[in-house]
CSV table of C-alpha atoms in Angstrom, one decimal:
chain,number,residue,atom,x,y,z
A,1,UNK,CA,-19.9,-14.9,5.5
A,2,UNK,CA,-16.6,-13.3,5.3
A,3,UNK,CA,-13.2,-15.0,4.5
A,4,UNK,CA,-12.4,-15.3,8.4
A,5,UNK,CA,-15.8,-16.8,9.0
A,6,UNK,CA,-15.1,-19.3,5.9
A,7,UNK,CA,-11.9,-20.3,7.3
A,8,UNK,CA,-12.7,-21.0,10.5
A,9,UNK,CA,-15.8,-22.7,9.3
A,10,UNK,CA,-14.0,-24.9,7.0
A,11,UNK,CA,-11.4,-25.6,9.7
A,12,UNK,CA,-13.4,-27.4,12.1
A,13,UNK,CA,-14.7,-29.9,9.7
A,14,UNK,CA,-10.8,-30.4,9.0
A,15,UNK,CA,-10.0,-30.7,12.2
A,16,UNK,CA,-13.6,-33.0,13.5
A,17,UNK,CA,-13.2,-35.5,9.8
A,18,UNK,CA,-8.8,-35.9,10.7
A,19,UNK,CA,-8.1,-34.3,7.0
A,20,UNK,CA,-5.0,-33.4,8.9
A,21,UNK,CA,-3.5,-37.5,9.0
A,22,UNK,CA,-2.8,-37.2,5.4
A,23,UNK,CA,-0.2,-34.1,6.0
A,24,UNK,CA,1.5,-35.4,9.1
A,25,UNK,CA,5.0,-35.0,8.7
A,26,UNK,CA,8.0,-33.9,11.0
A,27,UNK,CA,9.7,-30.2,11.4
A,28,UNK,CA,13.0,-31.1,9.4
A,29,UNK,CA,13.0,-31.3,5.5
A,30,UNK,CA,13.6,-34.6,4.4
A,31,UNK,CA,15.1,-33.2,1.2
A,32,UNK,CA,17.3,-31.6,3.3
A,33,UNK,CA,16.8,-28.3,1.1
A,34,UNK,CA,15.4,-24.6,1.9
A,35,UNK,CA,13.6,-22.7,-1.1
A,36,UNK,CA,13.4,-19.2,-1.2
A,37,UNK,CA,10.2,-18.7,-3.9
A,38,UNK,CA,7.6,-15.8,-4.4
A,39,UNK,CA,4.3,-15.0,-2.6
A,40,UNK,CA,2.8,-15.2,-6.8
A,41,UNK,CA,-0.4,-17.0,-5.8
A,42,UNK,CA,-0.2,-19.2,-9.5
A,43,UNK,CA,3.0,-20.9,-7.4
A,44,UNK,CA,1.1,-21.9,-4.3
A,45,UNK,CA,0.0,-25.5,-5.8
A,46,UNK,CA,2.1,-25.2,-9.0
A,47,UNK,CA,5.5,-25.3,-7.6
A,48,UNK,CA,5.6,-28.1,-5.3
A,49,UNK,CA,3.8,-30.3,-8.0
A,50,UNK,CA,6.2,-29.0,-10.7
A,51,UNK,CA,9.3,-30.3,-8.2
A,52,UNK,CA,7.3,-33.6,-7.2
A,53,UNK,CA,7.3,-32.5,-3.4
A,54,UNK,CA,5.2,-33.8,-1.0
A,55,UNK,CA,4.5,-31.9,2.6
A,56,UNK,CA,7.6,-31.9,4.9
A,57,UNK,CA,10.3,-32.3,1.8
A,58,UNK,CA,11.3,-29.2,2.0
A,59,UNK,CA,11.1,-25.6,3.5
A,60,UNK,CA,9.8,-22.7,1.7
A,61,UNK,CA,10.2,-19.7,2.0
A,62,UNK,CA,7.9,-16.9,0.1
A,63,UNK,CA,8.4,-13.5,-0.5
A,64,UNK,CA,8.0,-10.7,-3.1
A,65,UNK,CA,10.2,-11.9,-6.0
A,66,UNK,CA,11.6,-14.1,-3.7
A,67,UNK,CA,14.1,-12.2,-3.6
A,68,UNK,CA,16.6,-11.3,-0.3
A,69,UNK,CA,16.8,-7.2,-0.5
A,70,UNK,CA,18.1,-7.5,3.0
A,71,UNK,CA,21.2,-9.6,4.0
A,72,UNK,CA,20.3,-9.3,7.6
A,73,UNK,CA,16.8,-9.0,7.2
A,74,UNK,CA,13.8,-12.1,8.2
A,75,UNK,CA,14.5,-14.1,5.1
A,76,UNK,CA,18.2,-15.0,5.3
A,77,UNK,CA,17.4,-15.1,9.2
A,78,UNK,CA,14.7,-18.2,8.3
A,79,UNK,CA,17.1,-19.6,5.5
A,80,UNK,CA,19.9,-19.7,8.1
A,81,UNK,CA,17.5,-21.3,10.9
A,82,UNK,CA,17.0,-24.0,8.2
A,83,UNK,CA,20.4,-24.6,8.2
A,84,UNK,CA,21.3,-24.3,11.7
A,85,UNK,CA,18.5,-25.4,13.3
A,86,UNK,CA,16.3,-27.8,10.6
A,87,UNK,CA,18.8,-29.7,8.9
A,88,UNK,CA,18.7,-28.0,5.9
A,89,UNK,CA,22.0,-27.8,3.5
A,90,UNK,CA,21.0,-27.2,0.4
A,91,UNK,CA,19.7,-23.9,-0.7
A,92,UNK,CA,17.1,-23.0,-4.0
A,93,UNK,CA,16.1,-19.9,-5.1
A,94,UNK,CA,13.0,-20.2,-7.6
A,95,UNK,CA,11.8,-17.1,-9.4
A,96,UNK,CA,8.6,-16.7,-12.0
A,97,UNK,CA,7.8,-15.8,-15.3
A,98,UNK,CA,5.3,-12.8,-15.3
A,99,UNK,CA,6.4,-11.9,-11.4
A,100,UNK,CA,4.9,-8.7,-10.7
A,101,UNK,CA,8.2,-7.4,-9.0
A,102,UNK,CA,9.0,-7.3,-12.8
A,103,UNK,CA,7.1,-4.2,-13.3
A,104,UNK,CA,7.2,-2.8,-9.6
A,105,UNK,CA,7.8,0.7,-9.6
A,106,UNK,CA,8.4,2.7,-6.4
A,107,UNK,CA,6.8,6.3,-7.4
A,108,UNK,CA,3.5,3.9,-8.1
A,109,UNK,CA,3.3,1.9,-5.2
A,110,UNK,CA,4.3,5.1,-2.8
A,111,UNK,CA,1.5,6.8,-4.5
A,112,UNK,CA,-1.2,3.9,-3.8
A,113,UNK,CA,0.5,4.4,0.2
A,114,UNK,CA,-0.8,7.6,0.0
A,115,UNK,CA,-4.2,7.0,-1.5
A,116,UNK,CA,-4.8,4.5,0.9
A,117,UNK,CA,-4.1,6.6,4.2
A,118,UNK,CA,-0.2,6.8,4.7
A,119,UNK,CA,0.3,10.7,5.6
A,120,UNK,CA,2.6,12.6,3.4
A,121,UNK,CA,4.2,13.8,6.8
A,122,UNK,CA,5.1,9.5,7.6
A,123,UNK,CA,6.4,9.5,4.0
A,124,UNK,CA,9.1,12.4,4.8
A,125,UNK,CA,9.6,11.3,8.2
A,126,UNK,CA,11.0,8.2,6.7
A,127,UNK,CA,13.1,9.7,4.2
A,128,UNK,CA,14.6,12.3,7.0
A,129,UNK,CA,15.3,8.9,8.7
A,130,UNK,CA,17.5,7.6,6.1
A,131,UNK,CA,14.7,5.4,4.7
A,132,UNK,CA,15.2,5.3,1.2
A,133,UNK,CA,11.5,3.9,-0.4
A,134,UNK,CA,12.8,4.2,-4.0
A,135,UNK,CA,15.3,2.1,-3.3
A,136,UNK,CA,13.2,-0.5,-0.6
A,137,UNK,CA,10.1,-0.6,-3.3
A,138,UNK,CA,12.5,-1.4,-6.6
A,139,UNK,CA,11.4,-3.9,-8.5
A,140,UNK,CA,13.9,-5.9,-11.2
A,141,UNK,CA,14.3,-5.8,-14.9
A,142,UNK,CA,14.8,-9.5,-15.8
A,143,UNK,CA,13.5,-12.5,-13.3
A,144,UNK,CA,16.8,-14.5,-14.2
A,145,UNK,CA,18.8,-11.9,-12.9
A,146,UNK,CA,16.7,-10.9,-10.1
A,147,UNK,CA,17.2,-14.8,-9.3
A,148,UNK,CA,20.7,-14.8,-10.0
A,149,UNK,CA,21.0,-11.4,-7.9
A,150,UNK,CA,19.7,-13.4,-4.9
A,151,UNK,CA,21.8,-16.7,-5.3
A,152,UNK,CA,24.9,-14.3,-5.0
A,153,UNK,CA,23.1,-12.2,-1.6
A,154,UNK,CA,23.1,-16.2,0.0
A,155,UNK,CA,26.3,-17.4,-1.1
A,156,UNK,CA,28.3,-14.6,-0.1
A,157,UNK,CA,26.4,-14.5,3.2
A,158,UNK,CA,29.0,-14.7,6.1
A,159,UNK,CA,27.3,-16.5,8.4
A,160,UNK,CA,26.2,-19.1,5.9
A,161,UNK,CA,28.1,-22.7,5.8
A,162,UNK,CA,31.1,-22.9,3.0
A,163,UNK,CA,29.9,-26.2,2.3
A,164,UNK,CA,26.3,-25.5,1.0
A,165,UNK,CA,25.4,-25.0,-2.7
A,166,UNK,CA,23.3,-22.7,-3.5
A,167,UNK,CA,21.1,-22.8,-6.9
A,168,UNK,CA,18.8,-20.8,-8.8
A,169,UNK,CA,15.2,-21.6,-11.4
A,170,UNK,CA,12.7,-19.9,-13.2
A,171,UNK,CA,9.4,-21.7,-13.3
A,172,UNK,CA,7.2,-20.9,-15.6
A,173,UNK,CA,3.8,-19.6,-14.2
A,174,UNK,CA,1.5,-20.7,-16.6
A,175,UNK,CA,3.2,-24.3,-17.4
A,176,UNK,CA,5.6,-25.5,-14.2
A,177,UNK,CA,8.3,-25.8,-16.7
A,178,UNK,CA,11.8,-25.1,-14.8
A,179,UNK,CA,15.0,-23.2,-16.2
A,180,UNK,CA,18.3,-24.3,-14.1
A,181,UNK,CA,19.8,-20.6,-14.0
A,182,UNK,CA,22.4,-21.0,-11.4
A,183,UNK,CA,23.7,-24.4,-10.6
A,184,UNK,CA,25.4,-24.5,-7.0
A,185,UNK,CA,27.0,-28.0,-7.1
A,186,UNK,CA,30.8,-27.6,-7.3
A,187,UNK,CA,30.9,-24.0,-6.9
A,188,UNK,CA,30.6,-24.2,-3.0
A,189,UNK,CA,33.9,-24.2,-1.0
A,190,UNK,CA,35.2,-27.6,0.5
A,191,UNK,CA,35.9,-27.6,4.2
């Protein structure tokens, strides 16, 4: 059986027993707070028991680093929806010790692209397009600053509220312990 077939197996019991009662909750964050966090899969249980949140508390956001590399790009888009939209106004970035994006570098992972299939003809196509890879694939040196680098990408956002604070953790990925590494409360402007 492959992972598909697992799933799908494993699905319809979840569906036929009702193990979905015990997540029912509604669209908009009771905690009234969006948290940008990374894909890491050590973070998937860890970081919502580490913060004592239940399902529908919060939204979450994951990503590689969790960081925004984009100010226009999908992830500010979903952190503004939570705003907007799903009564979000609080905003959390939480980084992770060990985070691979740590030790990303470009000339590696543009190799493996090319290992695995991607033509050395797409490869200069993009670059003749003004598609920078070194710069898209960087990684960061330190996860605090990485963290800190992205709490400054949201606040200065120009679409986002003046009103919202925005804050920043490391978890640690071995232990859940947190590190407050930008604290957003009193630093946002007052309407």
């Amino acid at each position: 059986m492959n992972n598909i077939q697992e799933i799908l197996a494993y699905n319809k019991s979840f569906v036929e027993t009702k193990e979905y009662e015990k997540y029912t909750a509604g669209k908009f964050p009771t905690k009234k707070m969006v948290i940008i966090t990374c894909m890491d899969t050590r973070l998937v249980e860890m970081l919502p028991k580490a913060m004592n949140l239940k399902n529908g508390d919060v939204k979450i956001i994951k990503n590689a680093g969790a960081i925004i590399s984009q100010p226009f790009g999908s992830v500010m888009r979903s952190v503004l929806v939570a705003i907007y939209e799903l009564g979000a106004d609080e905003v959390l970035v939480v980084g992770h010790t060990e985070c691979g994006m740590a030790s990303l570098h470009a000339e590696t992972m543009i190799g493996h692209m090319v290992e695995r299939g991607v033509s050395e003809e797409v490869m200069s196509t993009l670059e003749n397009s003004g598609i920078r890879l070194q710069k898209w694939l960087r990684g960061f040196d330190s996860v605090e600053e990485g963290v800190k680098h992205t709490v400054e990408v949201i606040k200065k956002h120009p679409l986002l509220p003046p009103n919202v604070p925005v804050h920043g953790m490391v978890i640690d990925s071995a232990t859940g312990e947190l590190d407050l590494v930008a604290e957003g409360y009193g630093q946002q402007a007052s309407l």
